[in-house]
Tab-separated table of C-alpha atoms in Angstrom:
chain	number	residue	atom	x	y	z
A	24	MET	CA	0.000	0.000	0.000
A	25	ASN	CA	1.138	3.533	-0.761
A	26	ILE	CA	0.448	6.155	1.911
A	27	LEU	CA	0.818	9.913	1.663
A	28	VAL	CA	1.893	11.517	4.931
A	29	LEU	CA	1.014	15.171	4.526
A	30	ASN	CA	2.781	17.491	6.964
A	31	PRO	CA	0.702	20.673	6.550
A	32	ASN	CA	3.436	23.029	7.714
A	33	THR	CA	6.531	23.850	5.679
A	34	SER	CA	9.120	22.559	8.189
A	35	LEU	CA	11.400	20.012	6.552
A	36	SER	CA	13.071	19.283	9.897
A	37	MET	CA	9.735	18.237	11.406
A	38	SER	CA	9.061	16.101	8.347
A	39	SER	CA	12.427	14.459	8.972
A	40	GLU	CA	11.435	13.611	12.568
A	41	ILE	CA	8.134	12.180	11.328
A	42	THR	CA	10.042	10.115	8.770
A	43	ASN	CA	12.300	8.711	11.520
A	44	THR	CA	9.254	7.556	13.465
A	45	LEU	CA	7.557	5.977	10.461
A	46	ASN	CA	10.723	4.175	9.378
A	47	LYS	CA	10.625	2.355	12.719
A	48	ILE	CA	7.001	1.220	12.494
A	49	SER	CA	6.112	0.829	8.822
A	50	GLY	CA	5.974	-2.764	7.664
A	51	LEU	CA	7.112	-4.474	4.482
A	52	ASN	CA	3.681	-4.025	2.927
A	53	SER	CA	3.611	-0.241	3.301
A	54	ASN	CA	5.378	2.496	1.412
A	55	PHE	CA	4.994	6.074	2.531
A	56	VAL	CA	5.836	9.419	1.026
A	57	ILE	CA	6.028	12.456	3.272
A	58	ALA	CA	5.244	15.821	1.735
A	59	ASN	CA	4.884	19.468	2.710
A	60	PRO	CA	2.690	21.933	0.844
A	61	ASP	CA	4.475	24.664	-1.094
A	62	PHE	CA	2.490	27.339	0.723
A	63	GLY	CA	2.216	28.167	4.430
A	64	VAL	CA	4.343	28.574	7.555
A	65	ASP	CA	6.846	26.382	9.384
A	66	SER	CA	4.671	25.733	12.449
A	67	LEU	CA	0.910	25.824	12.991
A	68	GLU	CA	-0.004	27.495	16.264
A	69	SER	CA	-3.110	29.589	15.475
A	70	PHE	CA	-6.371	29.311	13.586
A	71	TYR	CA	-4.974	31.780	11.053
A	72	GLU	CA	-2.058	29.426	10.374
A	73	TYR	CA	-4.443	26.455	10.240
A	74	ASN	CA	-6.334	28.156	7.416
A	75	LEU	CA	-3.139	28.872	5.515
A	76	ALA	CA	-2.227	25.197	5.876
A	77	THR	CA	-5.666	24.064	4.742
A	78	PHE	CA	-5.288	25.967	1.485
A	79	GLY	CA	-1.805	24.529	0.955
A	80	CYS	CA	-2.968	20.956	1.609
A	81	ILE	CA	-5.987	21.224	-0.681
A	82	ARG	CA	-3.795	22.589	-3.449
A	83	TYR	CA	-1.300	19.762	-2.950
A	84	ILE	CA	-3.992	17.055	-3.117
A	85	ASN	CA	-5.643	18.609	-6.162
A	86	ASN	CA	-2.347	18.974	-8.022
A	87	THR	CA	-0.687	15.638	-7.257
A	88	SER	CA	-0.745	13.078	-10.044
A	89	ILE	CA	0.141	10.157	-7.773
A	90	ASN	CA	-2.564	7.788	-6.578
A	91	TYR	CA	-2.336	6.949	-2.880
A	92	ASP	CA	-4.174	4.270	-0.929
A	93	GLY	CA	-4.557	6.590	2.074
A	94	ILE	CA	-3.607	9.999	3.425
A	95	LEU	CA	-2.360	10.840	6.916
A	96	LEU	CA	-2.721	14.494	7.943
A	97	ALA	CA	0.274	14.911	10.238
A	98	CYS	CA	-0.662	17.906	12.394
A	99	PHE	CA	-2.422	17.520	15.724
A	100	GLY	CA	-4.844	20.354	15.005
A	101	ASP	CA	-6.210	18.323	12.058
A	102	PRO	CA	-6.319	21.500	9.922
A	103	GLY	CA	-8.529	21.131	6.861
A	104	LEU	CA	-9.335	17.518	7.708
A	105	TYR	CA	-13.008	17.695	6.774
A	106	ALA	CA	-12.228	19.333	3.425
A	107	LEU	CA	-9.620	16.667	2.632
A	108	LYS	CA	-12.103	13.912	3.495
A	109	GLU	CA	-14.548	15.516	1.045
A	110	ILE	CA	-12.164	15.665	-1.901
A	111	ALA	CA	-10.032	12.545	-1.380
A	112	LYS	CA	-10.865	9.252	-3.042
A	113	THR	CA	-9.083	7.269	-0.331
A	114	PRO	CA	-9.234	7.127	3.493
A	115	VAL	CA	-7.949	10.267	5.228
A	116	ILE	CA	-7.037	10.284	8.924
A	117	GLY	CA	-6.025	13.235	11.077
A	118	ILE	CA	-3.536	12.385	13.784
A	119	ALA	CA	-5.612	14.088	16.476
A	120	GLU	CA	-8.793	12.181	15.674
A	121	ALA	CA	-6.722	8.976	15.536
A	122	ALA	CA	-5.007	9.608	18.876
A	123	MET	CA	-8.216	10.528	20.695
A	124	SER	CA	-10.088	7.546	19.248
A	125	THR	CA	-7.312	5.220	20.401
A	126	ALA	CA	-7.137	6.788	23.863
A	127	LEU	CA	-10.813	5.930	24.386
A	128	LEU	CA	-9.886	2.248	24.201
A	129	LEU	CA	-7.114	2.492	26.769
A	130	GLY	CA	-8.642	4.355	29.711
A	131	ARG	CA	-11.615	6.354	30.906
A	132	LYS	CA	-9.936	9.787	30.867
A	133	PHE	CA	-7.240	11.097	28.574
A	134	GLY	CA	-5.067	14.192	28.809
A	135	ILE	CA	-3.304	16.098	26.045
A	136	LEU	CA	0.162	17.632	26.311
A	137	VAL	CA	0.583	20.617	23.997
A	138	ALA	CA	3.451	22.919	23.105
A	139	SER	CA	2.129	26.408	23.852
A	140	GLN	CA	-0.510	28.124	25.973
A	141	LYS	CA	-2.330	29.204	22.798
A	142	ALA	CA	-2.812	25.537	21.936
A	143	VAL	CA	-4.810	24.848	25.125
A	144	PRO	CA	-8.075	26.558	24.099
A	145	MET	CA	-7.536	25.413	20.517
A	146	MET	CA	-7.375	21.787	21.640
A	147	GLU	CA	-10.353	22.300	23.946
A	148	SER	CA	-12.262	23.442	20.878
A	149	LEU	CA	-11.125	20.385	18.900
A	150	VAL	CA	-12.148	17.992	21.688
A	151	ARG	CA	-15.602	19.613	21.717
A	152	GLU	CA	-15.779	19.302	17.932
A	153	TYR	CA	-15.170	15.565	18.277
A	154	GLY	CA	-17.731	15.275	21.110
A	155	LEU	CA	-15.265	13.956	23.697
A	156	GLU	CA	-15.470	16.536	26.494
A	157	SER	CA	-16.600	13.938	29.033
A	158	ARG	CA	-13.485	11.819	28.407
A	159	LEU	CA	-10.977	14.667	28.704
A	160	SER	CA	-9.151	15.171	31.993
A	161	SER	CA	-6.961	18.179	31.150
A	162	ILE	CA	-4.820	19.872	28.536
A	163	LEU	CA	-1.432	21.071	29.753
A	164	THR	CA	1.360	22.954	28.032
A	165	ILE	CA	5.105	22.346	28.124
A	166	ASN	CA	5.668	26.002	27.090
A	167	ILE	CA	8.052	25.256	24.238
A	168	PRO	CA	7.388	26.580	20.723
A	169	VAL	CA	6.623	23.812	18.247
A	170	SER	CA	9.678	24.671	16.160
A	171	LYS	CA	11.973	24.329	19.208
A	172	ILE	CA	10.855	20.929	20.530
A	173	GLU	CA	13.319	18.937	18.443
A	174	GLU	CA	16.209	21.361	19.012
A	175	ASN	CA	16.729	20.392	22.667
A	176	LYS	CA	15.223	16.972	23.168
A	177	VAL	CA	16.518	16.579	26.711
A	178	ASN	CA	14.783	19.745	27.855
A	179	SER	CA	11.650	18.860	25.899
A	180	TYR	CA	11.488	15.432	27.517
A	181	GLU	CA	11.949	16.859	31.014
A	182	ASN	CA	9.027	19.217	30.437
A	183	LEU	CA	6.884	16.445	29.007
A	184	TYR	CA	7.607	14.241	32.022
A	185	LYS	CA	6.919	17.031	34.508
A	186	MET	CA	3.597	17.980	32.957
A	187	GLY	CA	2.734	14.327	32.438
A	188	MET	CA	3.083	13.718	36.182
A	189	ARG	CA	0.816	16.668	36.871
A	190	MET	CA	-1.673	15.343	34.330
A	191	LEU	CA	-1.859	11.999	36.134
A	192	GLU	CA	-2.567	13.849	39.377
A	193	GLU	CA	-5.469	15.558	37.616
A	194	GLY	CA	-7.060	12.253	36.651
A	195	ALA	CA	-5.640	11.250	33.276
A	196	GLU	CA	-5.284	7.520	32.628
A	197	VAL	CA	-3.932	7.937	29.098
A	198	ILE	CA	-1.685	10.725	27.827
A	199	ILE	CA	-1.694	11.994	24.254
A	200	LEU	CA	1.253	13.892	22.787
A	201	GLY	CA	-0.604	16.804	21.209
A	202	CYS	CA	1.889	17.813	18.532
A	203	ALA	CA	3.535	16.062	15.597
A	204	GLY	CA	6.812	17.614	16.757
A	205	MET	CA	6.622	15.493	19.917
A	206	THR	CA	6.965	12.263	17.972
A	207	GLY	CA	9.614	9.895	19.283
A	208	PHE	CA	9.068	10.608	22.987
A	209	SER	CA	6.181	8.228	23.706
A	210	SER	CA	8.044	4.996	24.454
A	211	LYS	CA	10.316	6.376	27.202
A	212	LEU	CA	7.570	8.606	28.586
A	213	SER	CA	5.136	5.692	28.817
A	214	LYS	CA	7.729	3.609	30.670
A	215	ASP	CA	8.665	6.400	33.082
A	216	LEU	CA	5.058	7.433	33.813
A	217	ASN	CA	3.733	3.850	33.781
A	218	VAL	CA	0.691	4.757	31.670
A	219	PRO	CA	-0.131	4.543	27.954
A	220	VAL	CA	1.318	7.502	26.048
A	221	VAL	CA	-0.052	7.879	22.530
A	222	ASP	CA	2.229	9.151	19.769
A	223	PRO	CA	-0.276	10.533	17.227
A	224	ILE	CA	2.035	9.905	14.259
A	225	GLU	CA	2.440	6.220	15.087
A	226	CYS	CA	-1.206	5.879	16.017
A	227	GLY	CA	-2.534	7.601	12.903
A	228	PHE	CA	-0.310	5.635	10.543
A	229	ASN	CA	-1.230	2.284	12.079
A	230	LEU	CA	-4.945	3.067	12.004
A	231	LEU	CA	-4.717	4.173	8.392
A	232	GLU	CA	-2.973	0.941	7.443
A	233	ASN	CA	-5.799	-1.033	9.049
A	234	LEU	CA	-8.504	0.935	7.215
A	235	ILE	CA	-6.746	0.257	3.921
A	236	LYS	CA	-6.360	-3.460	4.703
A	237	GLN	CA	-10.074	-3.677	5.485
A	238	ASN	CA	-10.963	-1.717	2.327
A	239	LEU	CA	-12.886	0.801	4.446
A	240	LYS	CA	-13.374	4.190	2.849
A	241	ILE	CA	-14.956	7.493	3.815
A	242	SER	CA	-18.735	7.615	3.643
A	243	LYS	CA	-19.734	10.187	1.035
A	244	ILE	CA	-23.504	10.163	1.521
A	245	ALA	CA	-23.829	13.095	3.934
A	246	PHE	CA	-21.221	14.891	6.049
A	247	TYR	CA	-18.282	14.155	3.733
A	248	LYS	CA	-20.263	14.282	0.490
A	249	GLU	CA	-18.072	15.412	-2.383
A	250	PRO	CA	-18.480	19.117	-3.105
A	251	GLU	CA	-20.151	20.207	-6.308
A	252	GLN	CA	-17.637	21.006	-9.010
A	253	LYS	CA	-17.699	24.753	-9.591
A	254	GLU	CA	-15.496	27.059	-11.563
A	255	ILE	CA	-13.007	28.819	-9.320
A	256	PHE	CA	-13.150	32.524	-10.059
A	257	LYS	CA	-9.893	34.455	-9.857
A	258	ARG	CA	-9.218	38.141	-10.297
A	259	GLU	CA	-6.505	40.598	-9.451
A	260	LEU	CA	-6.982	42.430	-6.179
A	261	LEU	CA	-6.558	46.170	-6.464
A	262	ASP	CA	-5.140	48.251	-3.632
A	263	LYS	CA	-7.380	51.203	-2.902
């Protein structure tokens, strides 16, 4: 099976970290290609940046000539996920929806570790969108910009462990790493905290593989119905 891993920011270093994770878990029957859109910013930490990324991802999908068996949207905010599910011919999974769905199977309450304070209300909004408020214990920040997480992994891990301990005190039974840039930390963190820690990149990729194996595709009869084909009108904007 051929899988497109779409990193919706423009950071090649983050794509490299995602590639390292997937090289460890992808089996002999899976090939993956990781791609960044040619439009956007190097980290997604606001709704404004999410919308920039959505445009870039849609343009990438519409312009690619390669047929993929599935698409993994590799940003924890799942930016543009619904639009991609509408236009794609294959299964599309967002890593946040994958991680939260998996956490439901592992414990009653899950917590989400995020990079910045801005991400806390954004993730609260996403949890509400997915209807999982009753299963959420807390969302805590490690106060490290997304682009800096991989630069000092020792410091990043210490912050993840510290906030993970606090999260357990607040009732979490499962911890989700709420950023693609946190990939690679889950194994040690799970061992040290003695609870399941979900890496959304690993989780999303494995779930996507299973959907493809089962030949399960996105329902197009209602919510994800393909949009009507319309001519896209373009004109020059004039400064006034």
